[in-house]
mmCIF file of C-alpha atoms and ligand atoms in Angstrom:
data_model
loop_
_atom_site.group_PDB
_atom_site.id
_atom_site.type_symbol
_atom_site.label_atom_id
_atom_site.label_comp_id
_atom_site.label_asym_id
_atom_site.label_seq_id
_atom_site.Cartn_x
_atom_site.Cartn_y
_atom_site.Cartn_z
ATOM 1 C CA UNK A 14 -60.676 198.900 -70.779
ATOM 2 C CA UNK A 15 -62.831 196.987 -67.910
ATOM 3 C CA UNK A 16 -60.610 196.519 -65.170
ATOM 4 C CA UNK A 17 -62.202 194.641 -61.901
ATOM 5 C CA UNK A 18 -59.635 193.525 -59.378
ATOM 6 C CA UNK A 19 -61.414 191.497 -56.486
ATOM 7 C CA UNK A 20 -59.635 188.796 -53.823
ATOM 8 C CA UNK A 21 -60.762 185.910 -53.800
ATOM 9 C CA UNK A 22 -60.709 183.175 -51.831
ATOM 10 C CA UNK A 23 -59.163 182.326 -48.075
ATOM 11 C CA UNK A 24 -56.012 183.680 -48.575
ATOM 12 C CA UNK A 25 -57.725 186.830 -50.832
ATOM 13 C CA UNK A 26 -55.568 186.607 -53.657
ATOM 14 C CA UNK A 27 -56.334 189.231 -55.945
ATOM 15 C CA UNK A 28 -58.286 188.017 -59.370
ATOM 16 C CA UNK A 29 -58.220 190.521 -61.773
ATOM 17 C CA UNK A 30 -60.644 190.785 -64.840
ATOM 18 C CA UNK A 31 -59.567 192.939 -67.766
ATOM 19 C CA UNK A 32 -62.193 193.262 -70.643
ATOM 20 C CA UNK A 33 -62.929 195.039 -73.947
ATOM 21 C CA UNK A 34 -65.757 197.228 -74.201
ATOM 22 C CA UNK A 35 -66.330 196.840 -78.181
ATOM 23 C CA UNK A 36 -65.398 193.350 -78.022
ATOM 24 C CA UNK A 37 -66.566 192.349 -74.762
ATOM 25 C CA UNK A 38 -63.303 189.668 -75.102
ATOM 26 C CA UNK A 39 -61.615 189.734 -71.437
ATOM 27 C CA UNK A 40 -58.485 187.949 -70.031
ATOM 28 C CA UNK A 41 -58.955 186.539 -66.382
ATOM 29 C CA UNK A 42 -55.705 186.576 -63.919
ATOM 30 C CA UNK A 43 -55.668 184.393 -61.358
ATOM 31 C CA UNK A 44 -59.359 182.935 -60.683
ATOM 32 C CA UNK A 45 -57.874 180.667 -57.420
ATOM 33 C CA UNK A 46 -61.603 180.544 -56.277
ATOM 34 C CA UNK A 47 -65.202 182.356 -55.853
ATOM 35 C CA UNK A 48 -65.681 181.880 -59.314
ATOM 36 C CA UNK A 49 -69.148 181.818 -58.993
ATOM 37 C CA UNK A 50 -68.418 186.016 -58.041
ATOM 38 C CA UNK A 51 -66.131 186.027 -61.140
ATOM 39 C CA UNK A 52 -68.783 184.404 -63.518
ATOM 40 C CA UNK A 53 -71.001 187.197 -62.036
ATOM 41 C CA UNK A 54 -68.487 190.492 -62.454
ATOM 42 C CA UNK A 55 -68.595 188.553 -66.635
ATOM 43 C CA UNK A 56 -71.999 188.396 -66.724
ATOM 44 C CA UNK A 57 -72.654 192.145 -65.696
ATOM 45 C CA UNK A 58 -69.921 193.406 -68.262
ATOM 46 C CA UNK A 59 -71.237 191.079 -70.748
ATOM 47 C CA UNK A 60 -67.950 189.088 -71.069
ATOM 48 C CA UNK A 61 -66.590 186.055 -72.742
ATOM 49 C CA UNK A 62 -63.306 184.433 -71.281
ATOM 50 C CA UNK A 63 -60.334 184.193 -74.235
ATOM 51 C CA UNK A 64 -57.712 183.537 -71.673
ATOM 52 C CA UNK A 65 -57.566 182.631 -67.820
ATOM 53 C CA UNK A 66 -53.570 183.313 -67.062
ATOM 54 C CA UNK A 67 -52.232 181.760 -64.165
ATOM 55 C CA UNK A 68 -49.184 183.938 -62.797
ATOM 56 C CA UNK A 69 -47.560 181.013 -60.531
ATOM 57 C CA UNK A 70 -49.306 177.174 -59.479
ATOM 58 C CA UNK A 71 -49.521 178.260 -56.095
ATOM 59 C CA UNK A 72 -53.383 176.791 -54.847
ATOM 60 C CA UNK A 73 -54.636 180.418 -53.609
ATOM 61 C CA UNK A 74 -53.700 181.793 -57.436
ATOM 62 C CA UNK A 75 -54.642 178.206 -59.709
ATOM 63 C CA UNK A 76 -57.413 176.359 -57.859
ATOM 64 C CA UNK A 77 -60.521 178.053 -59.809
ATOM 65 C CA UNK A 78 -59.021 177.978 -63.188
ATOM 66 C CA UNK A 79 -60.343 174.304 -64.060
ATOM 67 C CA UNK A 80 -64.129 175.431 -62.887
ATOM 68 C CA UNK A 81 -63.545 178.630 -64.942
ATOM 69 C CA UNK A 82 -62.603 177.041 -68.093
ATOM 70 C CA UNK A 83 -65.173 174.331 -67.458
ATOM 71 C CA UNK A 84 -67.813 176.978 -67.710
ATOM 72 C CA UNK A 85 -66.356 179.303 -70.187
ATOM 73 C CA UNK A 86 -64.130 177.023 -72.657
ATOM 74 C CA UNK A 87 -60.829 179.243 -72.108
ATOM 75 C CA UNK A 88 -57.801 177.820 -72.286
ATOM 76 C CA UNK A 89 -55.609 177.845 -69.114
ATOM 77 C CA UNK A 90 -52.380 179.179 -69.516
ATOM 78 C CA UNK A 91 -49.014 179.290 -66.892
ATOM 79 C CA UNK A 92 -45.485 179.017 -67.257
ATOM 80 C CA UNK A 93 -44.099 175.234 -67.021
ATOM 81 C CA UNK A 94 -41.355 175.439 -64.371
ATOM 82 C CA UNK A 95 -44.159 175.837 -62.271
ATOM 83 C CA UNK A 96 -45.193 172.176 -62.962
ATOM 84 C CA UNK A 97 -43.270 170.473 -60.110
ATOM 85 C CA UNK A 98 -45.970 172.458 -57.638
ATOM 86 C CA UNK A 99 -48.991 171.568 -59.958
ATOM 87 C CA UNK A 100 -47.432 167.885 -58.825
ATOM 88 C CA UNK A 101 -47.841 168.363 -55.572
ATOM 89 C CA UNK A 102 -51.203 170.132 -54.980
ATOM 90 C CA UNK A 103 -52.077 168.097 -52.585
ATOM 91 C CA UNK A 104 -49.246 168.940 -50.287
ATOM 92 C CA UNK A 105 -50.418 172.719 -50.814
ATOM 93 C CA UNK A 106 -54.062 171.795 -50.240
ATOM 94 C CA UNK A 107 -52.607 170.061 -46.619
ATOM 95 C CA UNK A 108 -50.593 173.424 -46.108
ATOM 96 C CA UNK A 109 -54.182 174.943 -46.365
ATOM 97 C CA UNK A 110 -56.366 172.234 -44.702
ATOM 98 C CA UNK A 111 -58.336 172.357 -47.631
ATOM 99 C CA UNK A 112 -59.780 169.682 -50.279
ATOM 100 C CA UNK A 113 -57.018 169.106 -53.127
ATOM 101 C CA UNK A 114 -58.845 171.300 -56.331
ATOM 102 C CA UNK A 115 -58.797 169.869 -59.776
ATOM 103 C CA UNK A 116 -55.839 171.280 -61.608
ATOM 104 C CA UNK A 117 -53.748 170.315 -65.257
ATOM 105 C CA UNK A 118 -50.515 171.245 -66.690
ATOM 106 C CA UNK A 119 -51.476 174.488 -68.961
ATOM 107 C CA UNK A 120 -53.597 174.216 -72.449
ATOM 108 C CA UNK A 121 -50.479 176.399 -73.647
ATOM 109 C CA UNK A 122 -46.990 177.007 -71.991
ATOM 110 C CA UNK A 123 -45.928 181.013 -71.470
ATOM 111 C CA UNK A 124 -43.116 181.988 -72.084
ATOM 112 C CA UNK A 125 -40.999 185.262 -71.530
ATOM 113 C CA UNK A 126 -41.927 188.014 -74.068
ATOM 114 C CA UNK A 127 -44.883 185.793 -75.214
ATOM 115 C CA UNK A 128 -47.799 188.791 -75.856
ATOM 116 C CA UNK A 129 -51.359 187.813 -75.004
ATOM 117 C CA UNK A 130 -54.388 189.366 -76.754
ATOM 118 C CA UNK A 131 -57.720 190.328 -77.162
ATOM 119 C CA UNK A 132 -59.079 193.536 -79.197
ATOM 120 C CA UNK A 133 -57.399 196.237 -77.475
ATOM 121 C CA UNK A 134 -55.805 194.877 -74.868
ATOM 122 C CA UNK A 135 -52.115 193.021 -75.254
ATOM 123 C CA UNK A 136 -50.142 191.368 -72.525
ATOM 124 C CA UNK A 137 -46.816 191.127 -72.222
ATOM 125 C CA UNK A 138 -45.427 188.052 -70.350
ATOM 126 C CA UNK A 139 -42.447 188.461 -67.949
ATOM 127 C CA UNK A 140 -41.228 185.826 -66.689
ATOM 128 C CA UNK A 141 -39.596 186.778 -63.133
ATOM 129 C CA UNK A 142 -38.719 183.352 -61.418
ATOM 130 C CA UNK A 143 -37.900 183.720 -57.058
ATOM 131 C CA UNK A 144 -41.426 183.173 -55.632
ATOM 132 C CA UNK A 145 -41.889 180.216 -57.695
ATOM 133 C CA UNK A 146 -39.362 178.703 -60.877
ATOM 134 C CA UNK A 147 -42.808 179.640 -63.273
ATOM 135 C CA UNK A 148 -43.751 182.740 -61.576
ATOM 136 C CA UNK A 149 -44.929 185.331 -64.306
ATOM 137 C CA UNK A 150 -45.834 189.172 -64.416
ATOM 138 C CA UNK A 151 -48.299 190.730 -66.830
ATOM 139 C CA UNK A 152 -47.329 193.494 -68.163
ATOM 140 C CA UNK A 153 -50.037 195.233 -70.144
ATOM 141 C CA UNK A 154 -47.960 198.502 -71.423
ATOM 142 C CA UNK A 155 -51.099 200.400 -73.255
ATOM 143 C CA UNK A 156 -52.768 200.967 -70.190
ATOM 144 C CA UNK A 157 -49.410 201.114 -67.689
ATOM 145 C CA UNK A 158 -50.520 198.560 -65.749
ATOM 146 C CA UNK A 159 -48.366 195.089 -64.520
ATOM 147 C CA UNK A 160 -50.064 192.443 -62.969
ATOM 148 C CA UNK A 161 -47.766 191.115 -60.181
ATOM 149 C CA UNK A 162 -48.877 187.753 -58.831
ATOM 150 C CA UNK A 163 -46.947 187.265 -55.893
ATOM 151 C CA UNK A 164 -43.569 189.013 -56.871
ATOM 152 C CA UNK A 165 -43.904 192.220 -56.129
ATOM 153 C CA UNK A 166 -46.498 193.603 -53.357
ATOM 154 C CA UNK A 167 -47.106 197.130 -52.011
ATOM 155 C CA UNK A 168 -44.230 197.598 -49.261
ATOM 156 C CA UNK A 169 -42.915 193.864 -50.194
ATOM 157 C CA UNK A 170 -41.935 191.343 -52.033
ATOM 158 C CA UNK A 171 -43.287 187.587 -52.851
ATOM 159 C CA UNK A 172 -42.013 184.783 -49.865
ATOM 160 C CA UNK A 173 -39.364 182.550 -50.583
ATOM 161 C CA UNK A 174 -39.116 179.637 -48.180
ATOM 162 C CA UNK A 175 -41.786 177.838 -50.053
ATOM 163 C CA UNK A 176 -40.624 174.871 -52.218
ATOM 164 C CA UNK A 177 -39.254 176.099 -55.743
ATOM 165 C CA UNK A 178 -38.681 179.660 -53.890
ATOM 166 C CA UNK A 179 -35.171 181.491 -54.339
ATOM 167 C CA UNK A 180 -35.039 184.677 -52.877
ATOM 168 C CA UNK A 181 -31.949 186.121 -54.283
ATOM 169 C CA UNK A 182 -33.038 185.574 -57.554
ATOM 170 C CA UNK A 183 -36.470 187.336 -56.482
ATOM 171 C CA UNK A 184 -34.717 190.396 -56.168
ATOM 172 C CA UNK A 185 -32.874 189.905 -59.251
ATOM 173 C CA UNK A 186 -36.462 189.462 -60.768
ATOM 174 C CA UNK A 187 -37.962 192.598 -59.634
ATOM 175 C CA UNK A 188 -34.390 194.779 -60.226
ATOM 176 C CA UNK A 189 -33.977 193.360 -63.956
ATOM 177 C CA UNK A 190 -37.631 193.359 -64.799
ATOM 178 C CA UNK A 191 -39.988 195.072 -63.358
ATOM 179 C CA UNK A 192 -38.147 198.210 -61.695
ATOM 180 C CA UNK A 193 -36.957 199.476 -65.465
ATOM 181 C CA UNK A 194 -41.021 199.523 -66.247
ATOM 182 C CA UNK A 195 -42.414 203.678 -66.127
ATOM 183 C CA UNK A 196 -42.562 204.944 -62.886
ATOM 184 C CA UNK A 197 -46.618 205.286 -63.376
ATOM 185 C CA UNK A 198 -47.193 201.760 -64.204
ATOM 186 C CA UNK A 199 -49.838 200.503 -61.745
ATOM 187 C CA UNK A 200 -48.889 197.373 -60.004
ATOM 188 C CA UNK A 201 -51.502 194.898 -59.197
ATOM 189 C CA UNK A 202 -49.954 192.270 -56.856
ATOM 190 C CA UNK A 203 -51.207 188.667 -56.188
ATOM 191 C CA UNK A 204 -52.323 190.111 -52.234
ATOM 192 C CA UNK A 205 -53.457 193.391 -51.060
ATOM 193 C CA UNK A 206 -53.482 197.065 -52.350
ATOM 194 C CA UNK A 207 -51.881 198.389 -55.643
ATOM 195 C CA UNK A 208 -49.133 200.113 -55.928
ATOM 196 C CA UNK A 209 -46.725 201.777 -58.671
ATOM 197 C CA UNK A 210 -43.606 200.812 -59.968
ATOM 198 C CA UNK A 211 -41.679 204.435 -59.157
ATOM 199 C CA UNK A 212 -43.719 203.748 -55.382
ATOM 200 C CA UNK A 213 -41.540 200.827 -55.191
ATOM 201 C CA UNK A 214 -38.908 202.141 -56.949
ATOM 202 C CA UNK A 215 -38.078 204.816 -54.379
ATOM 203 C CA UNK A 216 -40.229 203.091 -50.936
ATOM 204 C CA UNK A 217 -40.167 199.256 -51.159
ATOM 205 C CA UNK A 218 -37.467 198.232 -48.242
ATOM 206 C CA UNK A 219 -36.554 195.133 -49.533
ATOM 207 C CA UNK A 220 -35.467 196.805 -52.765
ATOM 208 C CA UNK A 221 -33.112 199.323 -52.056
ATOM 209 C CA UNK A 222 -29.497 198.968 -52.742
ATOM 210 C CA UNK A 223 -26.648 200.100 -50.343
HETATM 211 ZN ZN1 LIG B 328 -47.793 182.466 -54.245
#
């Protein structure tokens, strides 16, 4: 599998590109901006775009996808309880002082357990509400790795004082599904470096019990 993981944007959320080598069929996470580097990283690999998953509508994760799918025909796919912030992206663009991007509910709704493929590589969607009501992980078991979005991070968890945010249920998120994932599983969250699941298992502060 092509893997390329690479922030983007002013708030560097992490984009992550996962291809097919016989195929050359990839799945795009989280293209919230630089697309014109992402359309680059598919270029060199030889790449064309099935799916651009969004793992929560928060502007630093979503605002790329419409440019993405404008130039590579994907469809754009996200979890509806996240619609409510879709709403209001021009509230978030104010939180960022930046111009209010193009965005549209999802081309197709996901939904917990839904799988998402291409050749050789399947997806598992978990749905793991607390950061946002739509807030999704990835969960691509063949190659142990679990695309986070802003749930889980490396030492942390996802903030929950923004609007839709809940943080007891975050934890209850991360306890009922992610922490029963192997320990190897790498973690790829929505911000800064990777982790693994038994890492954050037996390390993450926030998660420890008693
Ligand atoms: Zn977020």
């Amino acid at each position: 599998m092509i893997r390329e993981t690479l922030p983007v944007g002013l708030l560097q959320c992490n984009c992550t590109i996962l291809g097919d080598e016989t195929s050359r069929e990839a799945i795009v996470i989280d293209p919230g901006d630089d697309i014109p580097v992402i359309q680059g990283i598919l270029k060199r690999h030889r790449l064309t775009v099935k799916f651009i998953v969004i793992t929560h509508a928060h502007i630093d994760h979503i605002a790329g996808a419409q440019s993405l799918k404008r130039l590579t025909g994907a469809p754009i796919v996200y979890n509806e309880n996240d619609l409510p912030l879709v709403k209001m992206m021009d509230v978030q663009a104010s939180w960022l002082h930046m111009p209010t991007p193009e965005v549209a509910p999802p081309d197709a709704p996901l939904k917990d357990a839904q799988v998402i493929s291409i050749p050789g590589i399947s997806g598992t969607v978990l749905h793991t509400p607390g950061h946002t009501q739509g807030s999704i992980c990835l969960y691509v078991p063949d190659h142990s790795l679990l695309l986070a979005g802003d749930t889980l991070f490396a030492g942390s968890v996802g903030r929950t004082d923004l609007p839709g945010g809940d943080g007891r249920q975050l934890i209850r998120s991360i306890h009922d599904r992610l922490l029963p994932l192997p320990d190897e599983t790498t973690v790829v969250p929505g911000h800064g470096p990777e982790t693994t699941i038994g890492e954050e298992r037996e390390e993450n502060p926030f998660l420890q019990t008693s």
